[in-house]
Amino acid sequence: MKVDVELYQLIRYKYAVERLSKRRIARELGISRHTVDKYCEGAAMPWERKKPERKAPVMTEAVVSFIEECLRQDQKAPKKQRHTAHRIYERLREEMGFQGAEPTVRRQVAILRQKLPEAYVPLGFGPGEAAQVDWGRAVVVMGGVRREVELLCFRLCYSCAPFVVAFPCQREEAFLEGHILAFAYFGGVPEVCIYDNVKTAVKSGFGRHAEERGEFLAFRAHYAFKAEFCNPGEAHEKGLVENLVGWARRNILVPLPEVEDFAALNRLLRRRCEEYLTHTVRGRETSVGEALQCERNRLTPLPAKPYDPARAHETVPNYFALVTFDGNQYSVPVELVGRTVTVKAYADSVKIYHRGMVIAFHRRLYGKGKTAYELSHYLRLLERKPRAVFHAKPVREANLPGIYEEFARLSDSPERTMVRLLRLGVDYGLERVATAIEEAMTIGARSVEVVAHYLAKNEESPRLPVRGPRVDPPDLGRYDLLLGGGPR
């Protein structure tokens, strides 16, 4: 029954002032006892309407199931790499063609999670004034193996432009190399970089009393910027980059990406940072990319020569042609045994120099007691001592196709044949030589010369763009002078 204000007034007056019973009020007014019971005590008012909860038509059972599955996956995922409502919305659009609005998804996620969305406090900075820097840790699947990686995150405070790069460690060389990459990406250097009390930059103390490390001081001098350090436990002092660390984990690395190596992972991170430039921060009229264009005009120009972030030291290779760095060993050509070389270690590689020339390059090893061999470094020694070839560690760890040893064992001199095959493998590539060996074995050949013949046969000869001499056409009229004595 519809109750207007006049009827409501009569119910309330007869009940509260005249003190009539509910039965009598219903009889006198000709309404039901239920209506009297609802309004007599003033607990309900007829002008108030409770809005019925309605389910959005786009929130189908399939969509709700997808959201529930995302939240179930989060139970096994790292705590800092779980779905946000925004990430679930993006996945719904990409994977299910969802046509609804993001607030609809946010409401459903909040219901399922029974928690309120996060809120952020905006900060204000001038163009080129500052950037915030912080480390974060994440989990990825690299080369088929689940592993932790370190994310070095940068964010310009004016434009909010992000840059994220992954490293296998948080060591000083990675810290400095990340800065070099970030400054190159932004196109310049901010006046101030804001950090927590990161050990790769701070020697002792904290906040305004932090004492910086010598290498970091030299780096700052080269790129001409100042450093500010936060107080311990005051993450809000660099809230922009704190949010970026979480955003990168939840929006780029959810679900866990499967990549081959750090190069592939960093390409993914860079692409997503570039895509973010089209985003418009709440409360602003221009996109992040447009603000970055404005900010670049105020950044300090990059130095003419980039800083070399490597850790370097001199050493002498031992009689196994190995140098030791940071608890691991790396091979060098055997000719350099006993000579002084310089080892330069970067975040993901190790370069070894002799007299200013790079004589060895290895992927950097982490942990302790590991050894990186390069087969070509030992070939000259194996050519002099072929009997060691089948038990040599550089050969065993080269992951040779099994057909190498199979072919060598069939020859009259297995050790020398194996060494000659290794020489071809270094010159032509291990897989190409394996293919040539297969061709030789199909015709019953047992000679390395046949393998070399197939390699040469399969190699296309390059055509050089050589031009011949220019020859002008002869003047045939001159023959008339010889025959007739003069022109006709």
Short mmCIF file of C-alpha atoms in Angstrom, two decimals:
data_model
loop_
_atom_site.label_atom_id
_atom_site.label_comp_id
_atom_site.label_asym_id
_atom_site.label_seq_id
_atom_site.Cartn_x
_atom_site.Cartn_y
_atom_site.Cartn_z
CA MET A 1 0.00 0.00 0.00
CA LYS A 2 1.25 3.49 -0.87
CA VAL A 3 1.41 5.73 2.21
CA ASP A 4 1.54 9.51 1.70
CA VAL A 5 2.67 12.10 4.20
CA GLU A 6 -0.90 12.87 5.40
CA LEU A 7 -1.66 9.22 6.20
CA TYR A 8 1.74 8.82 7.84
CA GLN A 9 0.97 11.84 10.05
CA LEU A 10 -2.36 10.31 11.17
CA ILE A 11 -0.73 6.97 12.01
CA ARG A 12 2.02 8.62 14.04
CA TYR A 13 -0.39 11.01 15.86
CA LYS A 14 -2.92 8.34 16.85
CA TYR A 15 -0.14 6.04 18.07
CA ALA A 16 2.20 8.50 19.78
CA VAL A 17 -0.28 11.15 21.09
CA GLU A 18 -3.69 9.48 21.39
CA ARG A 19 -2.06 6.20 22.48
CA LEU A 20 -4.45 4.08 20.46
CA SER A 21 -3.68 0.42 19.80
CA LYS A 22 -2.42 -0.68 16.44
CA ARG A 23 -5.59 -2.73 15.88
CA ARG A 24 -7.85 0.30 16.47
CA ILE A 25 -5.71 2.59 14.28
CA ALA A 26 -5.95 0.09 11.44
CA ARG A 27 -9.75 -0.16 11.87
CA GLU A 28 -10.29 3.63 12.01
CA LEU A 29 -8.05 4.43 9.05
CA GLY A 30 -9.09 1.41 7.01
CA ILE A 31 -5.55 0.16 6.49
CA SER A 32 -3.75 -3.06 7.31
CA ARG A 33 -2.13 -3.88 10.62
CA HIS A 34 1.14 -4.45 8.77
CA THR A 35 1.17 -0.84 7.49
CA VAL A 36 0.44 0.51 10.97
CA ASP A 37 3.14 -1.68 12.48
CA LYS A 38 5.69 -0.43 9.92
CA TYR A 39 5.14 3.31 10.42
CA CYS A 40 3.71 3.82 13.91
CA GLU A 41 7.01 4.00 15.79
CA GLY A 42 8.78 6.23 13.24
CA ALA A 43 11.39 3.60 12.35
CA ALA A 44 10.41 3.88 8.68
CA MET A 45 9.34 6.90 6.62
CA PRO A 46 7.24 6.68 3.46
CA TRP A 47 9.43 9.08 1.47
CA GLU A 48 12.47 6.88 1.95
CA ARG A 49 12.88 4.22 -0.68
CA LYS A 50 15.45 1.47 -0.34
CA LYS A 51 17.14 1.01 -3.65
CA PRO A 52 17.01 -2.62 -4.66
CA GLU A 53 20.37 -4.14 -5.39
CA ARG A 54 20.57 -4.98 -9.02
CA LYS A 55 23.19 -6.92 -10.85
CA ALA A 56 24.87 -5.26 -13.80
CA PRO A 57 23.86 -7.07 -17.03
CA VAL A 58 27.54 -7.31 -18.12
CA MET A 59 28.48 -9.09 -14.88
CA THR A 60 27.65 -12.54 -16.17
CA GLU A 61 28.48 -15.83 -14.46
CA ALA A 62 31.46 -16.26 -16.81
CA VAL A 63 32.84 -12.84 -15.84
CA VAL A 64 32.37 -13.49 -12.12
CA SER A 65 34.03 -16.90 -12.50
CA PHE A 66 36.98 -15.26 -14.27
CA ILE A 67 37.38 -12.77 -11.39
CA GLU A 68 37.17 -15.56 -8.83
CA GLU A 69 39.83 -17.52 -10.74
CA CYS A 70 42.15 -14.48 -10.72
CA LEU A 71 41.74 -14.20 -6.95
CA ARG A 72 42.37 -17.95 -6.53
CA GLN A 73 45.61 -17.61 -8.53
CA ASP A 74 46.66 -14.81 -6.19
CA GLN A 75 46.66 -17.22 -3.27
CA LYS A 76 49.68 -19.00 -4.80
CA ALA A 77 51.35 -15.88 -6.25
CA PRO A 78 53.86 -13.69 -4.39
CA LYS A 79 52.12 -11.24 -2.07
CA LYS A 80 53.35 -8.22 -4.00
CA GLN A 81 52.42 -9.62 -7.41
CA ARG A 82 48.70 -10.13 -7.12
CA HIS A 83 45.85 -8.82 -9.22
CA THR A 84 44.48 -5.36 -8.68
CA ALA A 85 40.93 -4.56 -9.74
CA HIS A 86 42.38 -2.51 -12.61
CA ARG A 87 44.53 -5.43 -13.80
CA ILE A 88 41.51 -7.78 -13.66
CA TYR A 89 39.53 -5.25 -15.71
CA GLU A 90 42.33 -5.10 -18.31
CA ARG A 91 42.47 -8.89 -18.55
CA LEU A 92 38.69 -9.12 -18.91
CA ARG A 93 38.82 -6.72 -21.86
CA GLU A 94 41.78 -8.48 -23.51
CA GLU A 95 40.84 -12.11 -22.88
CA MET A 96 37.01 -12.06 -22.75
CA GLY A 97 36.06 -8.99 -24.77
CA PHE A 98 34.39 -7.44 -21.69
CA GLN A 99 32.32 -4.37 -22.61
CA GLY A 100 31.43 -3.10 -19.14
CA ALA A 101 32.92 -0.22 -17.18
CA GLU A 102 35.84 -0.49 -14.78
CA PRO A 103 33.81 0.64 -11.69
CA THR A 104 31.51 -2.36 -12.25
CA VAL A 105 34.51 -4.69 -12.03
CA ARG A 106 35.87 -2.81 -9.02
CA ARG A 107 32.60 -3.27 -7.12
CA GLN A 108 32.54 -6.99 -7.86
CA VAL A 109 36.19 -7.40 -6.82
CA ALA A 110 35.51 -5.47 -3.60
CA ILE A 111 32.57 -7.77 -2.84
CA LEU A 112 34.65 -10.88 -3.42
CA ARG A 113 37.62 -9.55 -1.50
CA GLN A 114 35.56 -7.74 1.13
CA LYS A 115 38.04 -4.89 1.24
CA LEU A 116 38.09 -1.25 0.23
CA PRO A 117 40.15 0.04 -2.72
CA GLU A 118 43.46 1.76 -2.02
CA ALA A 119 43.78 5.54 -2.03
CA TYR A 120 46.79 7.65 -3.01
CA VAL A 121 47.86 11.17 -2.03
CA PRO A 122 49.00 13.27 -5.05
CA LEU A 123 52.34 15.12 -4.81
CA GLY A 124 53.38 18.28 -6.65
CA PHE A 125 56.77 18.98 -8.31
CA GLY A 126 58.09 21.30 -10.99
CA PRO A 127 59.36 20.08 -14.40
CA GLY A 128 62.79 18.49 -14.13
CA GLU A 129 62.89 19.10 -10.39
CA ALA A 130 63.08 15.57 -9.04
CA ALA A 131 62.85 11.84 -9.61
CA GLN A 132 62.21 9.06 -7.11
CA VAL A 133 64.20 5.80 -7.20
CA ASP A 134 63.61 2.51 -5.43
CA TRP A 135 64.33 -1.21 -5.63
CA GLY A 136 61.60 -3.85 -5.75
CA ARG A 137 61.65 -7.63 -5.97
CA ALA A 138 59.50 -9.79 -8.23
CA VAL A 139 59.14 -13.36 -9.45
CA VAL A 140 59.25 -14.37 -13.13
CA VAL A 141 59.69 -17.57 -15.13
CA MET A 142 63.03 -17.21 -16.93
CA GLY A 143 64.32 -19.94 -19.20
CA GLY A 144 61.60 -22.23 -17.86
CA VAL A 145 62.70 -21.73 -14.23
CA ARG A 146 60.83 -19.68 -11.63
CA ARG A 147 63.23 -17.14 -10.09
CA GLU A 148 63.39 -13.81 -8.28
CA VAL A 149 64.60 -10.68 -10.06
CA GLU A 150 65.38 -7.18 -8.80
CA LEU A 151 63.47 -4.24 -10.29
CA LEU A 152 65.09 -0.80 -10.25
CA CYS A 153 62.25 1.71 -10.61
CA PHE A 154 62.46 5.40 -11.55
CA ARG A 155 59.67 7.97 -11.72
CA LEU A 156 59.90 11.61 -12.68
CA CYS A 157 57.91 13.54 -10.10
CA TYR A 158 56.38 16.15 -12.44
CA SER A 159 55.26 14.04 -15.39
CA CYS A 160 54.99 10.74 -13.42
CA ALA A 161 56.80 9.05 -16.36
CA PRO A 162 58.02 5.59 -15.23
CA PHE A 163 61.07 3.54 -16.08
CA VAL A 164 61.63 0.00 -14.78
CA VAL A 165 64.62 -2.25 -15.49
CA ALA A 166 65.36 -5.74 -14.13
CA PHE A 167 68.68 -7.05 -12.82
CA PRO A 168 69.80 -10.31 -11.20
CA CYS A 169 71.11 -8.42 -8.14
CA GLN A 170 71.06 -5.09 -6.28
CA ARG A 171 74.81 -4.57 -6.40
CA GLU A 172 76.50 -1.27 -7.08
CA GLU A 173 77.20 -1.95 -10.75
CA ALA A 174 73.51 -2.77 -11.36
CA PHE A 175 72.43 0.31 -9.40
CA LEU A 176 74.60 2.65 -11.48
CA GLU A 177 73.83 0.93 -14.79
CA GLY A 178 70.11 1.33 -14.07
CA HIS A 179 70.59 5.08 -13.62
CA ILE A 180 72.42 5.33 -16.93
CA LEU A 181 69.59 3.52 -18.73
CA ALA A 182 66.92 5.61 -17.01
CA PHE A 183 68.59 8.94 -17.79
CA ALA A 184 68.99 7.91 -21.44
CA TYR A 185 65.31 6.88 -21.57
CA PHE A 186 64.11 10.18 -20.07
CA GLY A 187 66.48 12.19 -22.27
CA GLY A 188 68.20 13.99 -19.40
CA VAL A 189 68.91 14.12 -15.68
CA PRO A 190 66.63 15.58 -12.96
CA GLU A 191 68.01 18.08 -10.46
CA VAL A 192 67.47 15.74 -7.50
CA CYS A 193 67.02 11.99 -7.10
CA ILE A 194 65.18 10.82 -3.98
CA TYR A 195 66.12 7.46 -2.40
CA ASP A 196 65.64 5.46 0.73
CA ASN A 197 68.86 4.55 2.53
CA VAL A 198 70.00 2.11 -0.16
CA LYS A 199 73.33 0.47 0.72
CA THR A 200 74.75 0.88 -2.79
CA ALA A 201 74.61 4.67 -2.31
CA VAL A 202 74.81 5.20 1.47
CA LYS A 203 77.92 4.26 3.40
CA SER A 204 76.56 5.14 6.84
CA GLY A 205 73.86 7.24 8.50
CA PHE A 206 70.42 7.98 7.10
CA GLY A 207 68.23 10.82 5.87
CA ARG A 208 70.00 14.18 5.96
CA HIS A 209 72.88 12.59 7.85
CA ALA A 210 73.61 9.93 5.23
CA GLU A 211 77.25 9.56 4.17
CA GLU A 212 77.46 8.58 0.50
CA ARG A 213 79.80 6.01 -0.99
CA GLY A 214 82.73 7.25 -3.04
CA GLU A 215 81.67 5.52 -6.27
CA PHE A 216 78.17 7.01 -6.02
CA LEU A 217 79.63 10.46 -5.36
CA ALA A 218 81.74 10.17 -8.51
CA PHE A 219 78.69 9.05 -10.47
CA ARG A 220 76.61 12.01 -9.21
CA ALA A 221 79.41 14.40 -10.09
CA HIS A 222 79.52 13.06 -13.66
CA TYR A 223 75.75 13.40 -14.19
CA ALA A 224 75.44 16.62 -12.15
CA PHE A 225 72.51 15.83 -9.86
CA LYS A 226 71.87 15.95 -6.12
CA ALA A 227 70.69 13.12 -3.89
CA GLU A 228 68.16 13.18 -1.06
CA PHE A 229 67.64 10.26 1.32
CA CYS A 230 64.43 9.47 3.19
CA ASN A 231 64.14 8.80 6.88
CA PRO A 232 63.83 5.12 7.87
CA GLY A 233 60.28 3.78 7.71
CA GLU A 234 58.94 6.89 5.94
CA ALA A 235 57.92 5.37 2.62
CA HIS A 236 55.44 8.21 1.99
CA GLU A 237 58.40 10.52 1.36
CA LYS A 238 58.82 8.77 -1.99
CA GLY A 239 55.26 7.61 -2.50
CA LEU A 240 55.30 7.99 -6.30
CA VAL A 241 57.97 5.35 -6.82
CA GLU A 242 56.54 3.14 -4.06
CA ASN A 243 53.33 3.06 -6.08
CA LEU A 244 55.33 2.38 -9.25
CA VAL A 245 57.00 -0.69 -7.73
CA GLY A 246 53.60 -2.13 -6.87
CA TRP A 247 52.13 -1.10 -10.22
CA ALA A 248 54.95 -2.83 -12.12
CA ARG A 249 54.54 -6.05 -10.16
CA ARG A 250 50.76 -6.19 -10.42
CA ASN A 251 50.21 -4.79 -13.92
CA ILE A 252 53.26 -5.93 -15.89
CA LEU A 253 54.21 -9.12 -14.08
CA VAL A 254 50.74 -10.60 -13.51
CA PRO A 255 50.32 -13.35 -14.52
CA LEU A 256 53.97 -14.38 -14.14
CA PRO A 257 55.70 -13.64 -17.46
CA GLU A 258 57.66 -16.39 -19.19
CA VAL A 259 60.84 -14.97 -20.77
CA GLU A 260 64.09 -16.38 -22.11
CA ASP A 261 66.50 -13.98 -20.40
CA PHE A 262 66.90 -10.54 -18.85
CA ALA A 263 67.03 -8.88 -22.26
CA ALA A 264 63.55 -10.20 -23.09
CA LEU A 265 62.23 -9.22 -19.65
CA ASN A 266 63.58 -5.69 -19.98
CA ARG A 267 62.03 -5.32 -23.43
CA LEU A 268 58.68 -6.19 -21.87
CA LEU A 269 59.18 -3.71 -19.01
CA ARG A 270 60.22 -0.92 -21.37
CA ARG A 271 57.27 -1.52 -23.71
CA ARG A 272 54.80 -1.31 -20.85
CA CYS A 273 56.45 1.87 -19.54
CA GLU A 274 56.12 3.40 -23.01
CA GLU A 275 52.45 2.38 -23.15
CA TYR A 276 51.90 4.14 -19.81
CA LEU A 277 52.84 7.45 -21.45
CA THR A 278 49.37 7.55 -23.01
CA HIS A 279 47.79 7.41 -19.54
CA THR A 280 46.35 10.56 -17.97
CA VAL A 281 46.83 10.85 -14.22
CA ARG A 282 43.65 11.64 -12.32
CA GLY A 283 43.20 15.37 -11.87
CA ARG A 284 45.40 16.33 -14.83
CA GLU A 285 44.46 17.57 -18.28
CA THR A 286 47.47 16.23 -20.20
CA SER A 287 48.79 12.70 -20.59
CA VAL A 288 51.99 11.45 -18.95
CA GLY A 289 53.75 11.50 -22.33
CA GLU A 290 52.76 15.12 -23.03
CA ALA A 291 53.97 16.15 -19.58
CA LEU A 292 57.23 14.26 -20.21
CA GLN A 293 57.82 16.24 -23.41
CA CYS A 294 57.49 19.43 -21.38
CA GLU A 295 59.73 18.10 -18.61
CA ARG A 296 62.51 17.04 -20.99
CA ASN A 297 63.18 20.69 -21.77
CA ARG A 298 64.06 21.24 -18.10
CA LEU A 299 66.22 18.15 -17.55
CA THR A 300 70.01 18.48 -17.31
CA PRO A 301 71.65 17.32 -20.57
CA LEU A 302 73.47 13.99 -20.55
CA PRO A 303 77.29 14.11 -20.34
CA ALA A 304 79.27 13.70 -23.57
CA LYS A 305 80.64 10.34 -22.38
CA PRO A 306 78.59 7.84 -20.34
CA TYR A 307 79.91 6.66 -16.99
CA ASP A 308 81.44 3.18 -16.85
CA PRO A 309 79.61 1.40 -13.99
CA ALA A 310 81.81 -1.71 -13.99
CA ARG A 311 83.70 -3.04 -10.98
CA ALA A 312 87.28 -3.53 -12.14
CA HIS A 313 90.44 -5.10 -10.81
CA GLU A 314 93.69 -6.53 -12.14
CA THR A 315 94.62 -10.18 -11.77
CA VAL A 316 96.77 -12.94 -13.28
CA PRO A 317 95.18 -16.06 -14.87
CA ASN A 318 96.18 -19.34 -13.22
CA TYR A 319 97.65 -22.32 -15.11
CA PHE A 320 94.13 -23.46 -16.05
CA ALA A 321 93.68 -20.15 -17.92
CA LEU A 322 91.08 -18.98 -15.37
CA VAL A 323 90.68 -15.68 -13.53
CA THR A 324 88.73 -15.38 -10.29
CA PHE A 325 86.18 -12.65 -9.62
CA ASP A 326 83.63 -12.45 -6.82
CA GLY A 327 84.01 -16.14 -5.94
CA ASN A 328 83.60 -17.46 -9.50
CA GLN A 329 86.05 -18.23 -12.33
CA TYR A 330 86.13 -17.17 -16.00
CA SER A 331 88.36 -18.51 -18.77
CA VAL A 332 90.80 -16.53 -20.92
CA PRO A 333 92.90 -17.62 -23.95
CA VAL A 334 95.65 -19.95 -22.75
CA GLU A 335 98.30 -17.64 -24.26
CA LEU A 336 97.59 -15.17 -21.41
CA VAL A 337 98.43 -17.53 -18.56
CA GLY A 338 100.77 -15.69 -16.20
CA ARG A 339 100.09 -12.26 -17.73
CA THR A 340 98.25 -9.41 -16.02
CA VAL A 341 94.69 -8.83 -17.22
CA THR A 342 91.91 -6.47 -16.13
CA VAL A 343 88.50 -7.86 -15.18
CA LYS A 344 85.51 -5.54 -15.58
CA ALA A 345 82.24 -6.85 -14.14
CA TYR A 346 78.86 -5.43 -15.11
CA ALA A 347 75.44 -6.46 -13.83
CA ASP A 348 74.98 -9.21 -16.45
CA SER A 349 78.40 -9.66 -18.06
CA VAL A 350 82.14 -9.88 -17.42
CA LYS A 351 84.70 -8.45 -19.84
CA ILE A 352 88.40 -9.25 -19.56
CA TYR A 353 90.99 -6.90 -21.07
CA HIS A 354 94.67 -7.20 -21.95
CA ARG A 355 96.54 -4.12 -23.11
CA GLY A 356 93.29 -2.28 -23.72
CA MET A 357 91.76 -5.05 -25.89
CA VAL A 358 88.81 -7.26 -24.92
CA ILE A 359 90.16 -10.81 -24.93
CA ALA A 360 87.21 -12.58 -23.23
CA PHE A 361 83.50 -12.01 -22.70
CA HIS A 362 81.26 -14.05 -20.37
CA ARG A 363 77.77 -13.89 -18.93
CA ARG A 364 78.19 -12.99 -15.28
CA LEU A 365 77.86 -15.80 -12.75
CA TYR A 366 76.18 -15.36 -9.37
CA GLY A 367 76.64 -17.55 -6.35
CA LYS A 368 79.98 -19.13 -5.45
CA GLY A 369 82.28 -21.76 -6.92
CA LYS A 370 81.02 -21.63 -10.52
CA THR A 371 83.18 -21.58 -13.66
CA ALA A 372 82.47 -20.18 -17.12
CA TYR A 373 84.50 -21.81 -19.93
CA GLU A 374 84.85 -20.64 -23.52
CA LEU A 375 85.83 -23.51 -25.83
CA SER A 376 87.83 -21.33 -28.21
CA HIS A 377 90.16 -20.28 -25.36
CA TYR A 378 91.54 -23.83 -25.09
CA LEU A 379 91.75 -24.94 -28.73
CA ARG A 380 95.43 -24.12 -29.24
CA LEU A 381 96.32 -26.08 -26.12
CA LEU A 382 94.17 -29.03 -27.22
CA GLU A 383 95.83 -29.02 -30.63
CA ARG A 384 99.13 -29.57 -28.83
CA LYS A 385 97.67 -32.03 -26.30
CA PRO A 386 94.84 -33.82 -28.13
CA ARG A 387 94.76 -36.80 -25.73
CA ALA A 388 92.95 -34.62 -23.13
CA VAL A 389 90.11 -33.68 -25.45
CA PHE A 390 87.47 -36.19 -24.31
CA HIS A 391 87.95 -35.34 -20.63
CA ALA A 392 88.57 -31.59 -20.94
CA LYS A 393 86.04 -29.56 -18.90
CA PRO A 394 85.74 -26.81 -21.54
CA VAL A 395 84.72 -29.50 -24.05
CA ARG A 396 82.33 -31.32 -21.71
CA GLU A 397 80.58 -28.08 -20.71
CA ALA A 398 80.23 -26.83 -24.29
CA ASN A 399 77.03 -28.90 -24.74
CA LEU A 400 78.27 -30.43 -28.00
CA PRO A 401 75.85 -32.46 -30.12
CA GLY A 402 76.56 -36.15 -29.52
CA ILE A 403 77.36 -36.69 -33.20
CA TYR A 404 80.75 -35.01 -32.70
CA GLU A 405 82.11 -37.75 -30.46
CA GLU A 406 80.31 -40.46 -32.43
CA PHE A 407 82.06 -39.37 -35.65
CA ALA A 408 85.44 -38.96 -33.93
CA ARG A 409 85.33 -42.43 -32.35
CA LEU A 410 84.87 -44.01 -35.80
CA SER A 411 88.10 -42.48 -37.16
CA ASP A 412 91.64 -43.87 -36.94
CA SER A 413 92.69 -41.08 -34.56
CA PRO A 414 89.69 -40.15 -32.42
CA GLU A 415 91.42 -37.47 -30.30
CA ARG A 416 92.92 -35.55 -33.22
CA THR A 417 89.72 -35.87 -35.20
CA MET A 418 87.74 -34.50 -32.27
CA VAL A 419 90.08 -31.50 -31.94
CA ARG A 420 89.78 -30.74 -35.66
CA LEU A 421 85.97 -30.93 -35.41
CA LEU A 422 86.07 -28.50 -32.49
CA ARG A 423 88.16 -26.09 -34.55
CA LEU A 424 85.53 -26.27 -37.32
CA GLY A 425 82.81 -25.77 -34.70
CA VAL A 426 84.45 -22.58 -33.43
CA ASP A 427 84.97 -21.27 -36.98
CA TYR A 428 81.59 -22.22 -38.49
CA GLY A 429 79.26 -22.75 -35.52
CA LEU A 430 78.58 -25.97 -33.62
CA GLU A 431 75.19 -26.67 -35.20
CA ARG A 432 76.41 -26.12 -38.78
CA VAL A 433 79.27 -28.52 -38.23
CA ALA A 434 76.89 -31.09 -36.73
CA THR A 435 74.77 -30.88 -39.89
CA ALA A 436 77.87 -31.35 -42.06
CA ILE A 437 78.91 -34.39 -39.97
CA GLU A 438 75.48 -35.95 -40.54
CA GLU A 439 75.87 -35.46 -44.31
CA ALA A 440 79.32 -37.05 -44.24
CA MET A 441 78.09 -40.02 -42.22
CA THR A 442 75.21 -40.68 -44.64
CA ILE A 443 77.75 -41.54 -47.35
CA GLY A 444 79.95 -43.53 -44.97
CA ALA A 445 82.77 -40.96 -44.84
CA ARG A 446 85.09 -40.91 -41.81
CA SER A 447 87.38 -38.04 -42.76
CA VAL A 448 87.28 -34.47 -41.37
CA GLU A 449 88.10 -33.27 -44.90
CA VAL A 450 84.69 -34.50 -46.05
CA VAL A 451 83.02 -32.55 -43.25
CA ALA A 452 84.98 -29.45 -44.27
CA HIS A 453 83.94 -30.05 -47.90
CA TYR A 454 80.24 -30.03 -46.96
CA LEU A 455 80.73 -26.87 -44.89
CA ALA A 456 82.36 -25.09 -47.82
CA LYS A 457 79.74 -26.44 -50.23
CA ASN A 458 76.85 -25.18 -48.12
CA GLU A 459 78.40 -21.77 -47.60
CA GLU A 460 77.20 -19.20 -50.12
CA SER A 461 79.96 -17.17 -51.71
CA PRO A 462 79.29 -13.46 -51.25
CA ARG A 463 79.08 -11.34 -54.36
CA LEU A 464 81.23 -8.26 -54.16
CA PRO A 465 79.84 -5.08 -55.78
CA VAL A 466 82.94 -4.52 -57.95
CA ARG A 467 82.57 -2.35 -61.06
CA GLY A 468 84.68 -2.94 -64.16
CA PRO A 469 86.68 -0.25 -66.01
CA ARG A 470 84.78 2.22 -68.17
CA VAL A 471 85.56 1.93 -71.89
CA ASP A 472 84.41 4.63 -74.32
CA PRO A 473 83.11 3.39 -77.73
CA PRO A 474 85.75 3.71 -80.55
CA ASP A 475 85.43 6.28 -83.34
CA LEU A 476 85.28 4.02 -86.44
CA GLY A 477 85.49 7.01 -88.78
CA ARG A 478 89.22 7.20 -88.14
CA TYR A 479 89.73 4.12 -90.36
CA ASP A 480 88.79 6.26 -93.39
CA LEU A 481 91.84 8.45 -92.75
CA LEU A 482 94.10 5.46 -93.00
CA LEU A 483 92.53 4.09 -96.20
CA GLY A 484 91.76 7.23 -98.19
CA GLY A 485 94.27 9.74 -96.93
CA GLY A 486 91.67 12.17 -95.66
CA PRO A 487 88.03 12.68 -94.88
CA ARG A 488 85.50 12.57 -97.69
#
